[in-house]
XYZ file of C-alpha atoms in Angstrom:
572
model
C 171.230 67.389 156.599
C 169.029 66.157 153.681
C 168.648 63.188 151.354
C 171.350 64.500 149.034
C 174.216 64.577 151.513
C 175.527 61.033 151.243
C 178.602 61.845 149.144
C 179.302 65.387 150.364
C 182.093 66.494 152.679
C 180.303 69.448 154.256
C 183.524 70.851 155.684
C 184.556 71.648 152.102
C 181.210 72.932 150.860
C 180.254 76.596 150.647
C 178.556 77.288 153.963
C 175.830 79.385 152.314
C 174.267 76.367 150.617
C 173.632 74.814 154.043
C 171.932 77.779 155.643
C 169.409 78.994 153.090
C 165.746 78.138 153.501
C 164.409 75.649 151.017
C 162.458 77.088 148.110
C 160.315 75.600 145.413
C 160.738 75.953 141.674
C 157.426 75.947 139.865
C 158.128 77.821 136.636
C 158.456 75.968 133.338
C 158.799 78.851 130.868
C 162.244 78.978 129.326
C 162.829 82.703 129.695
C 161.956 82.604 133.384
C 164.124 79.535 133.976
C 166.975 81.241 132.147
C 166.651 84.323 134.331
C 166.493 82.296 137.557
C 169.496 80.197 136.534
C 171.599 83.266 135.815
C 170.529 84.848 139.105
C 171.456 81.718 141.066
C 167.954 81.080 142.370
C 168.701 77.454 143.293
C 172.411 77.953 144.003
C 171.950 78.803 147.681
C 170.156 75.636 148.718
C 171.697 72.203 148.228
C 168.443 70.257 148.203
C 166.705 72.656 145.813
C 169.619 72.567 143.374
C 169.515 68.754 143.435
C 165.801 68.747 142.637
C 166.197 71.314 139.864
C 169.059 69.352 138.285
C 166.915 66.221 138.363
C 164.014 68.045 136.741
C 166.083 69.683 134.008
C 167.960 66.490 133.165
C 164.788 64.397 133.134
C 163.459 66.739 130.418
C 166.411 66.126 128.092
C 165.211 64.243 124.973
C 167.109 60.934 124.879
C 167.499 57.761 122.871
C 164.684 55.270 123.256
C 166.979 52.931 125.181
C 168.934 55.003 127.689
C 170.554 53.268 130.691
C 168.785 54.122 133.942
C 169.343 53.546 137.653
C 168.169 49.946 137.454
C 170.773 49.177 134.788
C 173.473 50.502 137.110
C 172.316 48.293 139.962
C 172.382 45.306 137.626
C 175.889 45.837 136.235
C 177.963 47.583 138.898
C 178.920 44.450 140.842
C 179.854 42.591 137.686
C 182.020 45.467 136.396
C 183.622 46.664 139.610
C 183.631 43.448 141.612
C 185.472 43.552 144.914
C 188.174 45.940 143.734
C 188.985 49.038 145.769
C 186.956 51.754 144.063
C 189.544 54.474 144.727
C 192.128 52.632 142.649
C 189.894 51.605 139.755
C 191.456 52.343 136.349
C 189.471 54.747 134.227
C 188.555 54.244 130.554
C 190.986 55.479 127.935
C 188.576 58.176 126.773
C 189.053 60.263 129.935
C 192.209 61.907 131.215
C 193.137 60.058 134.409
C 194.868 63.136 135.806
C 191.683 65.210 135.635
C 189.252 63.566 138.049
C 188.191 66.455 140.282
C 187.028 65.566 143.764
C 185.414 68.946 144.486
C 183.632 68.579 147.855
C 183.126 64.827 147.762
C 183.863 62.628 150.754
C 185.878 59.425 150.462
C 182.848 57.358 149.434
C 181.991 59.884 146.747
C 185.500 59.953 145.315
C 185.406 56.186 144.856
C 181.875 56.298 143.477
C 182.924 58.602 140.613
C 185.224 55.935 139.222
C 182.608 53.201 139.570
C 180.017 55.277 137.736
C 182.405 56.193 134.904
C 183.359 52.537 134.394
C 179.696 51.561 134.174
C 179.066 54.400 131.715
C 181.939 53.136 129.549
C 180.280 49.722 129.538
C 176.979 51.187 128.308
C 178.424 53.714 125.830
C 181.038 51.879 123.720
C 180.770 54.594 121.059
C 182.416 57.230 123.273
C 185.993 57.718 122.092
C 186.980 60.910 123.907
C 185.106 62.664 126.704
C 187.421 64.669 128.993
C 184.486 66.456 130.654
C 182.911 63.245 131.929
C 184.763 62.943 135.300
C 183.900 66.536 136.228
C 180.240 66.215 135.262
C 179.946 62.917 137.134
C 181.648 64.286 140.255
C 179.505 67.410 140.231
C 176.202 65.553 139.839
C 177.169 63.102 142.579
C 176.964 65.982 145.083
C 173.295 66.281 144.180
C 172.342 62.595 143.932
C 170.722 60.301 146.487
C 172.864 57.357 145.423
C 175.276 56.192 142.729
C 172.505 54.782 140.554
C 170.689 58.119 140.384
C 173.891 59.921 139.404
C 174.588 57.269 136.753
C 171.137 57.777 135.243
C 171.492 61.559 135.114
C 174.896 61.418 133.409
C 173.565 58.832 130.938
C 170.688 61.111 129.990
C 173.126 63.931 129.238
C 175.251 61.601 127.100
C 172.244 60.060 125.336
C 170.622 63.324 124.282
C 169.275 62.705 120.771
C 168.199 66.216 119.873
C 170.537 67.041 116.945
C 170.223 70.738 117.713
C 171.047 70.421 121.422
C 174.755 69.896 121.940
C 175.798 68.999 125.485
C 179.074 67.099 125.985
C 181.712 66.217 123.366
C 182.141 62.456 123.088
C 184.585 62.058 120.170
C 187.975 63.431 119.212
C 186.416 65.059 116.167
C 183.840 66.944 118.217
C 186.400 67.937 120.835
C 189.033 69.127 118.369
C 186.500 71.114 116.347
C 185.248 72.733 119.564
C 188.825 73.821 120.307
C 189.114 75.342 116.850
C 185.749 77.049 117.312
C 186.867 78.452 120.642
C 190.016 79.779 118.971
C 187.863 81.507 116.342
C 185.728 83.080 119.067
C 188.803 84.282 120.986
C 190.142 85.823 117.788
C 186.927 87.811 117.358
C 185.839 88.581 120.936
C 189.093 88.625 122.947
C 191.518 90.228 120.531
C 193.807 91.620 123.238
C 194.089 88.213 124.892
C 194.591 86.553 121.501
C 197.405 88.947 120.699
C 199.058 88.022 124.009
C 198.689 84.292 123.265
C 200.287 84.713 119.849
C 203.151 86.730 121.337
C 204.091 84.417 124.218
C 202.952 80.954 123.132
C 204.772 78.599 120.839
C 201.462 76.958 119.983
C 198.287 79.031 120.237
C 195.958 76.188 119.298
C 197.418 74.043 122.049
C 196.575 76.770 124.560
C 193.015 76.987 123.267
C 192.665 73.204 123.348
C 192.723 73.596 127.127
C 189.452 75.501 127.193
C 187.329 72.610 128.437
C 189.941 71.713 131.016
C 189.591 75.209 132.502
C 185.882 74.542 133.030
C 185.890 70.823 133.782
C 189.126 70.395 135.648
C 190.522 73.583 137.090
C 187.512 75.687 138.176
C 186.624 75.335 141.874
C 183.390 73.593 142.833
C 181.305 76.694 143.561
C 182.147 78.114 140.109
C 181.552 74.863 138.238
C 178.159 74.452 139.889
C 177.102 77.985 138.908
C 178.197 77.372 135.319
C 176.322 74.062 135.316
C 173.179 75.765 136.644
C 173.012 77.845 133.481
C 174.414 75.180 131.149
C 171.517 72.810 131.878
C 169.082 75.542 130.851
C 170.878 77.270 127.978
C 173.234 74.638 126.592
C 176.738 74.424 125.148
C 177.041 78.085 124.197
C 177.312 78.913 127.920
C 180.593 76.988 128.071
C 182.106 79.146 125.320
C 180.917 82.290 127.083
C 182.474 81.344 130.423
C 185.761 80.222 128.860
C 185.993 83.535 126.979
C 185.296 85.398 130.237
C 188.049 83.429 131.985
C 190.499 84.423 129.260
C 189.429 88.060 129.465
C 189.968 88.095 133.240
C 193.324 86.342 132.871
C 194.466 88.979 130.409
C 193.198 91.812 132.626
C 194.921 90.476 135.754
C 198.147 89.311 134.139
C 198.645 91.826 131.316
C 202.086 93.381 131.450
C 203.324 90.885 134.027
C 205.970 88.243 133.297
C 204.851 84.631 133.079
C 204.855 82.869 136.425
C 205.987 79.649 134.766
C 207.652 78.830 131.467
C 204.265 78.148 129.893
C 201.260 80.402 129.295
C 199.190 77.220 129.340
C 200.256 76.451 132.907
C 199.736 80.068 133.938
C 196.138 80.071 132.727
C 195.438 76.789 134.504
C 196.847 78.185 137.740
C 194.820 81.370 137.353
C 191.594 79.393 136.888
C 192.365 77.169 139.904
C 192.903 80.275 142.054
C 190.207 82.391 140.450
C 188.579 83.080 143.824
C 191.464 85.484 144.502
C 190.354 87.655 141.588
C 186.749 87.072 140.577
C 183.564 85.874 142.267
C 181.313 83.293 140.575
C 178.634 85.918 139.939
C 181.151 88.350 138.455
C 182.436 85.599 136.155
C 178.927 84.880 134.864
C 178.183 88.575 134.561
C 181.243 88.974 132.366
C 180.336 85.883 130.344
C 176.859 87.121 129.527
C 178.090 90.604 128.713
C 179.832 89.113 125.666
C 177.558 89.602 122.664
C 178.305 86.217 121.175
C 177.135 84.869 117.823
C 173.744 83.171 117.764
C 173.569 79.449 118.416
C 172.934 78.909 114.725
C 176.121 80.725 113.733
C 178.192 78.851 116.317
C 176.724 75.577 115.073
C 177.659 76.487 111.494
C 181.177 77.429 112.573
C 181.532 74.170 114.498
C 180.332 72.201 111.476
C 182.756 74.035 109.196
C 185.617 73.177 111.554
C 184.520 69.535 111.731
C 184.377 69.432 107.948
C 187.916 70.834 107.725
C 189.172 68.092 110.047
C 187.292 65.414 108.118
C 188.805 66.628 104.863
C 192.173 65.963 106.443
C 191.091 62.378 106.964
C 190.205 62.720 110.646
C 187.050 60.758 111.394
C 186.465 58.879 114.627
C 183.403 56.690 114.594
C 182.225 53.738 116.633
C 184.895 51.128 117.127
C 184.369 47.691 118.593
C 187.990 46.755 119.197
C 189.313 48.401 122.406
C 192.929 48.058 121.275
C 192.054 49.695 117.965
C 190.317 52.516 119.825
C 193.419 53.071 121.949
C 195.698 53.009 118.902
C 193.509 55.362 116.879
C 193.099 57.706 119.818
C 196.855 57.843 120.280
C 197.514 58.324 116.585
C 194.887 61.043 116.360
C 196.397 62.895 119.323
C 199.885 62.735 117.850
C 198.603 63.735 114.410
C 196.775 66.755 115.818
C 199.800 67.866 117.821
C 202.239 67.419 114.952
C 200.095 68.580 112.043
C 196.959 70.439 113.011
C 198.224 72.422 115.937
C 201.092 73.871 114.007
C 201.333 77.492 115.012
C 201.831 80.401 112.674
C 205.588 79.919 112.830
C 205.206 76.478 111.254
C 202.403 77.377 108.854
C 204.409 80.346 107.540
C 207.840 78.787 107.320
C 210.714 81.201 106.847
C 212.553 78.972 104.380
C 209.559 78.354 102.130
C 207.808 81.709 102.212
C 208.680 84.559 99.851
C 206.634 87.677 99.258
C 207.528 91.009 97.708
C 205.033 92.754 99.984
C 205.189 91.304 103.498
C 207.873 89.782 105.662
C 207.591 86.378 107.305
C 206.733 88.087 110.585
C 203.994 90.179 108.979
C 202.499 87.139 107.264
C 202.497 85.337 110.613
C 200.596 88.261 112.117
C 197.994 87.963 109.352
C 197.868 84.172 109.796
C 197.002 84.632 113.463
C 193.835 86.516 112.387
C 192.383 83.962 109.971
C 189.808 81.305 110.983
C 191.285 78.265 112.710
C 190.213 75.824 109.999
C 192.383 77.673 107.484
C 195.231 78.358 109.888
C 195.865 74.628 109.459
C 197.036 75.400 105.914
C 200.159 76.968 104.465
C 200.183 80.069 102.246
C 200.236 79.436 98.511
C 201.028 82.275 96.103
C 198.337 82.309 93.389
C 198.898 85.595 91.620
C 201.423 88.424 91.627
C 201.538 91.421 89.328
C 205.320 91.041 89.133
C 204.934 87.668 87.381
C 201.444 87.632 85.890
C 201.136 91.270 84.923
C 198.683 94.005 85.818
C 195.576 92.358 84.438
C 192.263 91.919 86.207
C 191.319 89.011 83.933
C 194.515 87.170 84.891
C 193.814 88.052 88.539
C 190.479 86.238 88.233
C 191.831 83.268 86.283
C 194.514 82.585 88.896
C 192.292 83.254 91.912
C 189.127 81.406 90.915
C 188.729 77.938 92.367
C 190.372 79.011 95.613
C 188.441 79.808 98.772
C 189.348 81.764 100.842
C 192.034 84.081 99.477
C 194.271 86.761 100.885
C 194.786 90.002 98.951
C 197.974 91.980 99.637
C 198.774 95.415 98.231
C 201.938 97.485 98.389
C 201.688 101.060 97.174
C 204.383 103.093 95.467
C 204.794 104.962 98.776
C 205.501 101.632 100.561
C 202.173 101.486 102.389
C 200.873 97.930 102.852
C 197.242 96.871 103.191
C 194.976 94.027 102.182
C 191.922 91.896 102.768
C 190.961 88.381 103.819
C 188.232 87.285 101.404
C 186.010 84.386 102.391
C 184.500 83.440 99.042
C 185.656 82.217 95.631
C 185.882 85.053 93.115
C 183.859 82.946 90.645
C 180.781 83.884 92.694
C 180.870 87.306 91.032
C 179.277 85.748 87.939
C 176.031 85.102 89.801
C 175.183 88.763 89.294
C 175.477 88.413 85.512
C 176.842 91.587 84.003
C 175.770 93.577 87.022
C 178.313 94.386 89.719
C 176.955 92.661 92.845
C 178.364 91.950 96.278
C 178.948 88.513 97.767
C 181.048 86.945 100.539
C 180.441 86.435 104.257
C 181.079 88.153 107.570
C 184.398 86.361 107.931
C 185.911 88.844 105.474
C 188.096 91.547 106.970
C 190.416 94.309 105.781
C 193.676 95.476 107.307
C 196.726 97.634 106.999
C 200.284 96.691 107.993
C 202.275 99.788 107.114
C 202.671 102.360 108.533
C 200.859 100.708 111.478
C 198.969 97.452 112.014
C 195.179 97.601 112.186
C 192.482 95.036 111.385
C 188.848 95.892 110.613
C 186.274 93.108 110.844
C 182.652 93.036 109.804
C 180.875 95.791 111.699
C 178.223 93.363 113.019
C 180.834 91.436 115.015
C 181.706 94.391 117.221
C 178.257 95.951 117.050
C 175.709 93.106 117.040
C 173.038 95.569 118.117
C 172.992 96.755 114.500
C 171.382 93.477 113.455
C 169.328 90.661 114.849
C 169.482 87.048 113.813
C 166.659 86.566 111.400
C 166.413 82.795 111.303
C 166.948 81.952 114.940
C 165.775 83.900 117.959
C 168.378 83.682 120.684
C 166.101 81.720 122.994
C 162.603 80.780 122.048
C 161.447 77.557 123.618
C 161.290 75.406 126.708
C 164.459 73.410 127.427
C 162.322 70.293 127.396
C 161.551 70.804 123.728
C 163.762 70.987 120.695
C 164.928 74.521 121.343
C 167.120 74.747 118.260
C 164.868 73.218 115.653
C 165.173 76.277 113.445
C 168.968 76.217 113.670
C 169.386 72.996 111.749
C 171.304 73.624 108.557
C 168.971 73.773 105.560
C 169.516 71.415 102.659
C 171.429 73.011 99.856
C 171.279 71.835 96.212
C 175.035 72.215 95.900
C 175.546 70.080 99.020
C 177.434 72.921 100.703
C 176.898 74.057 104.241
C 175.122 77.319 104.710
C 178.135 79.601 105.204
C 179.114 80.799 108.648
C 178.215 84.515 109.023
C 176.234 84.592 105.819
C 174.495 87.962 105.605
C 171.148 86.282 104.926
C 171.149 84.934 108.491
C 170.806 88.465 109.858
C 168.232 91.213 109.777
C 170.554 93.976 108.651
C 169.608 97.660 108.776
C 170.699 98.095 105.154
C 172.569 96.329 102.386
C 175.587 98.512 103.050
C 176.300 96.433 106.166
C 177.067 93.368 104.043
C 178.961 94.641 101.021
C 181.913 92.305 101.481
C 183.407 91.841 98.005
C 182.452 92.486 94.390
C 184.165 92.192 91.048
C 183.605 92.855 87.363
C 185.762 93.308 84.281
C 186.122 96.943 85.271
C 187.095 96.848 88.934
C 187.333 95.092 92.293
C 185.572 96.461 95.377
C 186.070 95.328 98.970
C 183.613 96.795 101.482
C 180.864 99.250 100.676
C 178.382 101.762 101.975
C 179.285 105.458 102.135
C 182.636 104.587 100.624
C 184.770 101.580 99.791
C 187.474 99.991 101.909
C 189.306 99.113 98.697
C 188.635 99.927 95.058
C 191.053 98.631 92.398
C 190.827 99.491 88.701
C 190.893 97.049 85.769
C 194.616 97.573 85.209
C 195.462 96.841 88.856
C 197.410 100.042 88.701
C 195.412 102.573 90.707
C 193.184 102.279 93.753
C 191.177 104.151 96.337
C 190.396 103.552 99.996
C 188.014 105.221 102.407
C 185.723 104.523 105.323
C 182.909 102.077 104.557
C 179.903 100.863 106.500
C 180.627 97.154 106.073
C 183.877 97.235 108.042
C 183.612 100.640 109.731
C 187.240 101.132 108.772
C 189.537 104.061 108.448
C 191.320 104.482 105.077
C 193.800 101.611 104.756
C 196.482 103.798 103.195
C 196.592 107.058 101.202
C 193.040 107.597 99.963
C 194.166 107.557 96.346
C 197.149 105.332 95.626
C 199.186 103.695 92.922
C 199.884 99.971 93.209
C 203.505 98.869 93.234
C 202.857 95.141 93.806
C 199.667 93.122 94.290
C 199.623 89.501 95.440
C 196.861 86.947 95.973
C 197.527 84.071 98.355
C 195.584 80.864 98.743
C 195.628 78.190 101.426
C 197.439 74.916 100.751
C 196.519 71.791 102.716
């Protein structure tokens, strides 16, 4: 066959990769590589794909001392010894039940375990890396020997470009990626998210499976196509494909009863059998049709989620004691399951929640819309006109110091609407005496009565209205630091540049980013050719209309009188 066939069971491999004539890949320009990867230029020839993988991986910037093939040859006998490779125990940082064999022969299946054990020996700082068995098994199909595969996986793990994220290697990184994926589902797959909320006892637990779909359940031909593009474009591709999988699952299964007693198991089964529904090319086509946030925005969101976890005391750094690693890993897993992955039913507890505007069920619906890092919290009533009076100054005094907040309004005609507001109301003072807008694109407005409708920032659903000003989507060779401009700038206040800050985008006009504003005279939510919400200084009367920022319909009667107004914060 060729020099890359040692570990392959050709009876299991896609026959098309054996029959195509060999080609050469000479281009080095990123945009051309990106196009060829998406088109599957090297997917139809086994030898060419192996050579391309080797070239792309060899261009990854790595630590000065990165284990290579010679290191593997030196240590493998000492680590593995004479033990049967097929029964070798795997490190604690991988899930022993998720070691895909793909199209490997018996020698290849055993080699995966040997390579992973040697990697664990060379990377003691890895505390959690569920994708490692899949990546190792995949690359072994395209390696001349075990040592070459070991070196390629090590280069991926040792990438030292802070702007180029490849594989999660800690619990913190993994958990924050799950939260980030949940945020993306909430914004880009709202129908699927609504289904998850309706049928799942724990939405975050379902979303924590997202890497397993890619690196555990997807068949070989699909994984390889995803990896083709991943090596060129990076981590964002993984989010795209996982979102596409969820979209296809919802399309195929919508309206049908669950096949098992768990939506989690149903999604896994769907991904395993995806060939019945979707071809690899159709999956990628769907993935790249999703107009996802820029890499900079996703990085900021990921960092915000990591920060939220760290503020809860969750930090996993290098540990030298294996028993301590095991204990901390176990404790972290239990802690996340018990505390962090509480669903909206636990966050909004029926016995502890009381509002004069919304029911427990309605508050749970709202809670399912908010960013994952705040869904970890419980609602805390900060201000209510029934207790604190109809005073805008008291509204500010009770709301300031809290970020984000939730504004709820009930009119005298029993209509219910509100807004999720991303930024502390104290920011209004930055404009001096002038009414000025602030906030970020995470703000949204909604109505609950007479019917439920949520309106997000117009740029989320219509990204064509703006381009990312600080970071072109793709602008460099994969061998260079492609995301240098996406590093978070230093801030005098030591705060992260906010996710979906309007200044990150080239907006057609200021009306696309009029999120929230306040003065002693009024509160305004949303602007441009109208206001989503306008409330007077007495918190007695209000107006609502279409606005450019949220592209919303009026949230209730266009002119209304307030019966009750509440402001809710988020309690750790």
